[in-house]
Amino acid sequence: MAEIVLNVEVRERTGTGGSRETRRAGKVPGILYGGAKDPVAIAVKSNEFRKALYTGKLLGHLVTLKYGDETQPVIAKAVDMHPVTDEPWHFDLYRVDEHQQIKIEVPVHFAHQEESPGLKRGGNLAVVLHTLNVSCPADHIPEEIVIDLKGLEIGATIRVSDLKLPKGVTAAVDGDLVVASIAGSRTGTEAEGEGEAGGEG
């Protein structure tokens, strides 16, 4: 079930002029597309849109779009922010069926960093993928992909194929792609080298 409900209205005017007029009326302009239907210019009241956005449950989540008595499950694909005011400026919604299989970017979270021997010894976590493109039902989008670093030493490499994904979720990218690795710090490497050199003397 979607946690966010957006009450939208259809915009009569489109283009730059229509968007400007919408913002002057205290609303955020957007576009609804996908589902083998024509795109529709829509708008949401600014205060309602900000409230939904700041819950953290809007972007990349299943959202219920409500227009009068009609509802439509959608995925919030993008939100553009004003570069100066940081206010929501425009948004894109994509029509889906709740049980439809979709591809979507999900954040990657690294857990138990404090229990990685490699990081404890001064190694660095080199992150290659901050998000992972996955395939999953629209109503079962994971909040994040958790990667457990417990027990990992310097030199460890984590690939997509190593990840434990939630039930019903599969990676939509090559399994050989590197997600992250634990690299030795330059300082630590230099110190080891100096120690070896000193021993030879």
PDB file of N, CA and C in Angstrom, residues 115-185:
ATOM      1  N   GLU A 115      32.378  -3.127  12.773  1.00  0.00           N
ATOM      2  CA  GLU A 115      32.750  -4.526  12.989  1.00  0.00           C
ATOM      3  C   GLU A 115      33.562  -5.092  11.828  1.00  0.00           C
ATOM      4  N   SER A 116      34.085  -4.194  10.998  1.00  0.00           N
ATOM      5  CA  SER A 116      34.956  -4.621   9.896  1.00  0.00           C
ATOM      6  C   SER A 116      36.410  -4.496  10.335  1.00  0.00           C
ATOM      7  N   PRO A 117      37.149  -5.614  10.460  1.00  0.00           N
ATOM      8  CA  PRO A 117      38.562  -5.537  10.851  1.00  0.00           C
ATOM      9  C   PRO A 117      39.375  -4.647   9.912  1.00  0.00           C
ATOM     10  N   GLY A 118      39.048  -4.699   8.628  1.00  0.00           N
ATOM     11  CA  GLY A 118      39.778  -3.884   7.657  1.00  0.00           C
ATOM     12  C   GLY A 118      39.616  -2.400   7.911  1.00  0.00           C
ATOM     13  N   LEU A 119      38.401  -1.962   8.222  1.00  0.00           N
ATOM     14  CA  LEU A 119      38.165  -0.544   8.509  1.00  0.00           C
ATOM     15  C   LEU A 119      38.763  -0.156   9.852  1.00  0.00           C
ATOM     16  N   LYS A 120      38.749  -1.077  10.809  1.00  0.00           N
ATOM     17  CA  LYS A 120      39.335  -0.800  12.127  1.00  0.00           C
ATOM     18  C   LYS A 120      40.831  -0.538  12.015  1.00  0.00           C
ATOM     19  N   ARG A 121      41.468  -1.206  11.062  1.00  0.00           N
ATOM     20  CA  ARG A 121      42.919  -1.040  10.891  1.00  0.00           C
ATOM     21  C   ARG A 121      43.273   0.127   9.985  1.00  0.00           C
ATOM     22  N   GLY A 122      42.302   0.975   9.722  1.00  0.00           N
ATOM     23  CA  GLY A 122      42.584   2.176   8.938  1.00  0.00           C
ATOM     24  C   GLY A 122      42.254   2.071   7.469  1.00  0.00           C
ATOM     25  N   GLY A 123      41.630   0.976   7.067  1.00  0.00           N
ATOM     26  CA  GLY A 123      41.234   0.846   5.668  1.00  0.00           C
ATOM     27  C   GLY A 123      40.114   1.815   5.315  1.00  0.00           C
ATOM     28  N   ASN A 124      39.930   2.045   4.039  1.00  0.00           N
ATOM     29  CA  ASN A 124      38.886   2.964   3.564  1.00  0.00           C
ATOM     30  C   ASN A 124      37.808   2.205   2.804  1.00  0.00           C
ATOM     31  N   LEU A 125      36.554   2.588   3.052  1.00  0.00           N
ATOM     32  CA  LEU A 125      35.442   2.008   2.306  1.00  0.00           C
ATOM     33  C   LEU A 125      35.293   2.785   1.004  1.00  0.00           C
ATOM     34  N   ALA A 126      35.645   2.154  -0.094  1.00  0.00           N
ATOM     35  CA  ALA A 126      35.551   2.796  -1.411  1.00  0.00           C
ATOM     36  C   ALA A 126      34.231   2.378  -2.059  1.00  0.00           C
ATOM     37  N   VAL A 127      33.274   3.296  -2.072  1.00  0.00           N
ATOM     38  CA  VAL A 127      31.940   2.996  -2.593  1.00  0.00           C
ATOM     39  C   VAL A 127      31.874   3.334  -4.081  1.00  0.00           C
ATOM     40  N   VAL A 128      31.489   2.360  -4.885  1.00  0.00           N
ATOM     41  CA  VAL A 128      31.344   2.556  -6.329  1.00  0.00           C
ATOM     42  C   VAL A 128      29.884   2.829  -6.687  1.00  0.00           C
ATOM     43  N   LEU A 129      28.971   2.055  -6.108  1.00  0.00           N
ATOM     44  CA  LEU A 129      27.540   2.218  -6.369  1.00  0.00           C
ATOM     45  C   LEU A 129      26.831   2.718  -5.111  1.00  0.00           C
ATOM     46  N   HIS A 130      26.306   3.920  -5.175  1.00  0.00           N
ATOM     47  CA  HIS A 130      25.542   4.461  -4.045  1.00  0.00           C
ATOM     48  C   HIS A 130      24.073   4.057  -4.127  1.00  0.00           C
ATOM     49  N   THR A 131      23.642   3.647  -5.312  1.00  0.00           N
ATOM     50  CA  THR A 131      22.293   3.120  -5.513  1.00  0.00           C
ATOM     51  C   THR A 131      22.396   1.872  -6.378  1.00  0.00           C
ATOM     52  N   LEU A 132      21.377   1.033  -6.287  1.00  0.00           N
ATOM     53  CA  LEU A 132      21.353  -0.180  -7.096  1.00  0.00           C
ATOM     54  C   LEU A 132      20.060  -0.230  -7.895  1.00  0.00           C
ATOM     55  N   ASN A 133      20.183  -0.493  -9.186  1.00  0.00           N
ATOM     56  CA  ASN A 133      19.013  -0.633 -10.048  1.00  0.00           C
ATOM     57  C   ASN A 133      18.449  -2.037  -9.859  1.00  0.00           C
ATOM     58  N   VAL A 134      17.217  -2.119  -9.355  1.00  0.00           N
ATOM     59  CA  VAL A 134      16.616  -3.417  -9.076  1.00  0.00           C
ATOM     60  C   VAL A 134      15.296  -3.578  -9.818  1.00  0.00           C
ATOM     61  N   SER A 135      14.858  -4.824  -9.919  1.00  0.00           N
ATOM     62  CA  SER A 135      13.548  -5.150 -10.471  1.00  0.00           C
ATOM     63  C   SER A 135      12.714  -5.726  -9.337  1.00  0.00           C
ATOM     64  N   CYS A 136      11.491  -5.197  -9.157  1.00  0.00           N
ATOM     65  CA  CYS A 136      10.641  -5.636  -8.051  1.00  0.00           C
ATOM     66  C   CYS A 136       9.196  -5.231  -8.320  1.00  0.00           C
ATOM     67  N   PRO A 137       8.233  -5.815  -7.593  1.00  0.00           N
ATOM     68  CA  PRO A 137       6.849  -5.362  -7.729  1.00  0.00           C
ATOM     69  C   PRO A 137       6.723  -3.922  -7.243  1.00  0.00           C
ATOM     70  N   ALA A 138       5.873  -3.145  -7.887  1.00  0.00           N
ATOM     71  CA  ALA A 138       5.728  -1.728  -7.532  1.00  0.00           C
ATOM     72  C   ALA A 138       5.305  -1.525  -6.085  1.00  0.00           C
ATOM     73  N   ASP A 139       4.577  -2.504  -5.517  1.00  0.00           N
ATOM     74  CA  ASP A 139       4.131  -2.349  -4.133  1.00  0.00           C
ATOM     75  C   ASP A 139       5.082  -2.987  -3.127  1.00  0.00           C
ATOM     76  N   HIS A 140       6.271  -3.405  -3.589  1.00  0.00           N
ATOM     77  CA  HIS A 140       7.275  -3.971  -2.681  1.00  0.00           C
ATOM     78  C   HIS A 140       8.659  -3.392  -2.989  1.00  0.00           C
ATOM     79  N   ILE A 141       8.729  -2.091  -3.123  1.00  0.00           N
ATOM     80  CA  ILE A 141      10.019  -1.430  -3.357  1.00  0.00           C
ATOM     81  C   ILE A 141      10.769  -1.349  -2.030  1.00  0.00           C
ATOM     82  N   PRO A 142      11.975  -1.912  -1.933  1.00  0.00           N
ATOM     83  CA  PRO A 142      12.712  -1.832  -0.669  1.00  0.00           C
ATOM     84  C   PRO A 142      13.158  -0.407  -0.366  1.00  0.00           C
ATOM     85  N   GLU A 143      13.185  -0.067   0.927  1.00  0.00           N
ATOM     86  CA  GLU A 143      13.647   1.259   1.341  1.00  0.00           C
ATOM     87  C   GLU A 143      15.117   1.447   0.981  1.00  0.00           C
ATOM     88  N   GLU A 144      15.893   0.371   1.157  1.00  0.00           N
ATOM     89  CA  GLU A 144      17.329   0.416   0.894  1.00  0.00           C
ATOM     90  C   GLU A 144      17.845  -1.006   0.739  1.00  0.00           C
ATOM     91  N   ILE A 145      19.020  -1.122   0.170  1.00  0.00           N
ATOM     92  CA  ILE A 145      19.708  -2.404   0.084  1.00  0.00           C
ATOM     93  C   ILE A 145      20.812  -2.373   1.131  1.00  0.00           C
ATOM     94  N   VAL A 146      20.712  -3.263   2.118  1.00  0.00           N
ATOM     95  CA  VAL A 146      21.668  -3.260   3.232  1.00  0.00           C
ATOM     96  C   VAL A 146      22.813  -4.225   2.939  1.00  0.00           C
ATOM     97  N   ILE A 147      24.039  -3.722   3.083  1.00  0.00           N
ATOM     98  CA  ILE A 147      25.239  -4.534   2.879  1.00  0.00           C
ATOM     99  C   ILE A 147      25.974  -4.631   4.210  1.00  0.00           C
ATOM    100  N   ASP A 148      26.163  -5.854   4.685  1.00  0.00           N
ATOM    101  CA  ASP A 148      26.796  -6.095   5.982  1.00  0.00           C
ATOM    102  C   ASP A 148      28.316  -6.156   5.817  1.00  0.00           C
ATOM    103  N   LEU A 149      29.024  -5.259   6.495  1.00  0.00           N
ATOM    104  CA  LEU A 149      30.487  -5.212   6.394  1.00  0.00           C
ATOM    105  C   LEU A 149      31.179  -5.991   7.512  1.00  0.00           C
ATOM    106  N   LYS A 150      30.401  -6.632   8.367  1.00  0.00           N
ATOM    107  CA  LYS A 150      30.958  -7.369   9.504  1.00  0.00           C
ATOM    108  C   LYS A 150      31.957  -8.427   9.040  1.00  0.00           C
ATOM    109  N   GLY A 151      33.159  -8.383   9.621  1.00  0.00           N
ATOM    110  CA  GLY A 151      34.181  -9.382   9.341  1.00  0.00           C
ATOM    111  C   GLY A 151      35.009  -9.145   8.096  1.00  0.00           C
ATOM    112  N   LEU A 152      34.727  -8.097   7.342  1.00  0.00           N
ATOM    113  CA  LEU A 152      35.455  -7.876   6.087  1.00  0.00           C
ATOM    114  C   LEU A 152      36.829  -7.245   6.327  1.00  0.00           C
ATOM    115  N   GLU A 153      37.816  -7.794   5.651  1.00  0.00           N
ATOM    116  CA  GLU A 153      39.202  -7.344   5.793  1.00  0.00           C
ATOM    117  C   GLU A 153      39.583  -6.398   4.658  1.00  0.00           C
ATOM    118  N   ILE A 154      40.756  -5.782   4.798  1.00  0.00           N
ATOM    119  CA  ILE A 154      41.299  -4.958   3.717  1.00  0.00           C
ATOM    120  C   ILE A 154      41.491  -5.843   2.479  1.00  0.00           C
ATOM    121  N   GLY A 155      41.080  -5.338   1.343  1.00  0.00           N
ATOM    122  CA  GLY A 155      41.164  -6.100   0.103  1.00  0.00           C
ATOM    123  C   GLY A 155      39.855  -6.756  -0.288  1.00  0.00           C
ATOM    124  N   ALA A 156      38.881  -6.742   0.620  1.00  0.00           N
ATOM    125  CA  ALA A 156      37.582  -7.352   0.313  1.00  0.00           C
ATOM    126  C   ALA A 156      36.852  -6.540  -0.753  1.00  0.00           C
ATOM    127  N   THR A 157      36.240  -7.231  -1.685  1.00  0.00           N
ATOM    128  CA  THR A 157      35.461  -6.590  -2.746  1.00  0.00           C
ATOM    129  C   THR A 157      34.037  -7.134  -2.713  1.00  0.00           C
ATOM    130  N   ILE A 158      33.072  -6.245  -2.746  1.00  0.00           N
ATOM    131  CA  ILE A 158      31.659  -6.636  -2.732  1.00  0.00           C
ATOM    132  C   ILE A 158      31.087  -6.400  -4.123  1.00  0.00           C
ATOM    133  N   ARG A 159      30.597  -7.464  -4.732  1.00  0.00           N
ATOM    134  CA  ARG A 159      29.986  -7.364  -6.059  1.00  0.00           C
ATOM    135  C   ARG A 159      28.470  -7.506  -5.951  1.00  0.00           C
ATOM    136  N   VAL A 160      27.799  -7.109  -7.004  1.00  0.00           N
ATOM    137  CA  VAL A 160      26.332  -7.193  -7.008  1.00  0.00           C
ATOM    138  C   VAL A 160      25.873  -8.614  -6.712  1.00  0.00           C
ATOM    139  N   SER A 161      26.588  -9.605  -7.251  1.00  0.00           N
ATOM    140  CA  SER A 161      26.210 -11.009  -7.043  1.00  0.00           C
ATOM    141  C   SER A 161      26.354 -11.448  -5.590  1.00  0.00           C
ATOM    142  N   ASP A 162      27.093 -10.686  -4.783  1.00  0.00           N
ATOM    143  CA  ASP A 162      27.279 -11.024  -3.366  1.00  0.00           C
ATOM    144  C   ASP A 162      26.135 -10.529  -2.487  1.00  0.00           C
ATOM    145  N   LEU A 163      25.293  -9.666  -3.019  1.00  0.00           N
ATOM    146  CA  LEU A 163      24.271  -9.014  -2.200  1.00  0.00           C
ATOM    147  C   LEU A 163      23.123  -9.954  -1.850  1.00  0.00           C
ATOM    148  N   LYS A 164      22.632  -9.809  -0.626  1.00  0.00           N
ATOM    149  CA  LYS A 164      21.440 -10.541  -0.187  1.00  0.00           C
ATOM    150  C   LYS A 164      20.250  -9.602  -0.350  1.00  0.00           C
ATOM    151  N   LEU A 165      19.481  -9.839  -1.382  1.00  0.00           N
ATOM    152  CA  LEU A 165      18.362  -8.955  -1.707  1.00  0.00           C
ATOM    153  C   LEU A 165      17.071  -9.475  -1.082  1.00  0.00           C
ATOM    154  N   PRO A 166      16.137  -8.565  -0.773  1.00  0.00           N
ATOM    155  CA  PRO A 166      14.851  -8.980  -0.206  1.00  0.00           C
ATOM    156  C   PRO A 166      14.100  -9.906  -1.158  1.00  0.00           C
ATOM    157  N   LYS A 167      13.180 -10.681  -0.608  1.00  0.00           N
ATOM    158  CA  LYS A 167      12.372 -11.599  -1.407  1.00  0.00           C
ATOM    159  C   LYS A 167      11.612 -10.839  -2.491  1.00  0.00           C
ATOM    160  N   GLY A 168      11.668 -11.350  -3.711  1.00  0.00           N
ATOM    161  CA  GLY A 168      10.961 -10.721  -4.820  1.00  0.00           C
ATOM    162  C   GLY A 168      11.737  -9.621  -5.509  1.00  0.00           C
ATOM    163  N   VAL A 169      12.949  -9.334  -5.008  1.00  0.00           N
ATOM    164  CA  VAL A 169      13.783  -8.267  -5.572  1.00  0.00           C
ATOM    165  C   VAL A 169      15.000  -8.886  -6.249  1.00  0.00           C
ATOM    166  N   THR A 170      15.268  -8.494  -7.477  1.00  0.00           N
ATOM    167  CA  THR A 170      16.452  -8.967  -8.191  1.00  0.00           C
ATOM    168  C   THR A 170      17.232  -7.773  -8.733  1.00  0.00           C
ATOM    169  N   ALA A 171      18.534  -7.951  -8.855  1.00  0.00           N
ATOM    170  CA  ALA A 171      19.370  -6.887  -9.411  1.00  0.00           C
ATOM    171  C   ALA A 171      19.117  -6.776 -10.908  1.00  0.00           C
ATOM    172  N   ALA A 172      19.029  -5.548 -11.388  1.00  0.00           N
ATOM    173  CA  ALA A 172      18.787  -5.308 -12.814  1.00  0.00           C
ATOM    174  C   ALA A 172      20.072  -4.893 -13.519  1.00  0.00           C
ATOM    175  N   VAL A 173      21.210  -5.229 -12.904  1.00  0.00           N
ATOM    176  CA  VAL A 173      22.517  -4.900 -13.485  1.00  0.00           C
ATOM    177  C   VAL A 173      23.397  -6.146 -13.439  1.00  0.00           C
ATOM    178  N   ASP A 174      24.532  -6.089 -14.109  1.00  0.00           N
ATOM    179  CA  ASP A 174      25.479  -7.205 -14.168  1.00  0.00           C
ATOM    180  C   ASP A 174      25.946  -7.588 -12.762  1.00  0.00           C
ATOM    181  N   GLY A 175      25.909  -8.882 -12.461  1.00  0.00           N
ATOM    182  CA  GLY A 175      26.318  -9.365 -11.148  1.00  0.00           C
ATOM    183  C   GLY A 175      27.788  -9.154 -10.850  1.00  0.00           C
ATOM    184  N   ASP A 176      28.614  -8.953 -11.882  1.00  0.00           N
ATOM    185  CA  ASP A 176      30.047  -8.742 -11.666  1.00  0.00           C
ATOM    186  C   ASP A 176      30.397  -7.300 -11.297  1.00  0.00           C
ATOM    187  N   LEU A 177      29.427  -6.402 -11.384  1.00  0.00           N
ATOM    188  CA  LEU A 177      29.700  -5.005 -11.038  1.00  0.00           C
ATOM    189  C   LEU A 177      30.131  -4.880  -9.583  1.00  0.00           C
ATOM    190  N   VAL A 178      31.169  -4.089  -9.341  1.00  0.00           N
ATOM    191  CA  VAL A 178      31.650  -3.856  -7.974  1.00  0.00           C
ATOM    192  C   VAL A 178      30.787  -2.793  -7.305  1.00  0.00           C
ATOM    193  N   VAL A 179      30.289  -3.115  -6.116  1.00  0.00           N
ATOM    194  CA  VAL A 179      29.501  -2.158  -5.339  1.00  0.00           C
ATOM    195  C   VAL A 179      30.423  -1.335  -4.452  1.00  0.00           C
ATOM    196  N   ALA A 180      31.363  -2.013  -3.796  1.00  0.00           N
ATOM    197  CA  ALA A 180      32.301  -1.327  -2.900  1.00  0.00           C
ATOM    198  C   ALA A 180      33.470  -2.254  -2.601  1.00  0.00           C
ATOM    199  N   SER A 181      34.523  -1.678  -2.057  1.00  0.00           N
ATOM    200  CA  SER A 181      35.672  -2.476  -1.625  1.00  0.00           C
ATOM    201  C   SER A 181      36.298  -1.810  -0.408  1.00  0.00           C
ATOM    202  N   ILE A 182      37.086  -2.579   0.317  1.00  0.00           N
ATOM    203  CA  ILE A 182      37.811  -2.024   1.464  1.00  0.00           C
ATOM    204  C   ILE A 182      39.274  -1.942   1.071  1.00  0.00           C
ATOM    205  N   ALA A 183      39.730  -0.725   0.884  1.00  0.00           N
ATOM    206  CA  ALA A 183      41.098  -0.488   0.416  1.00  0.00           C
ATOM    207  C   ALA A 183      41.988  -0.097   1.582  1.00  0.00           C
ATOM    208  N   GLY A 184      43.260  -0.497   1.500  1.00  0.00           N
ATOM    209  CA  GLY A 184      44.219  -0.101   2.520  1.00  0.00           C
ATOM    210  C   GLY A 184      44.518   1.379   2.409  1.00  0.00           C
ATOM    211  N   SER A 185      44.664   2.043   3.550  1.00  0.00           N
ATOM    212  CA  SER A 185      44.978   3.469   3.526  1.00  0.00           C
ATOM    213  C   SER A 185      46.411   3.658   3.075  1.00  0.00           C
TER     214      SER A 185
END
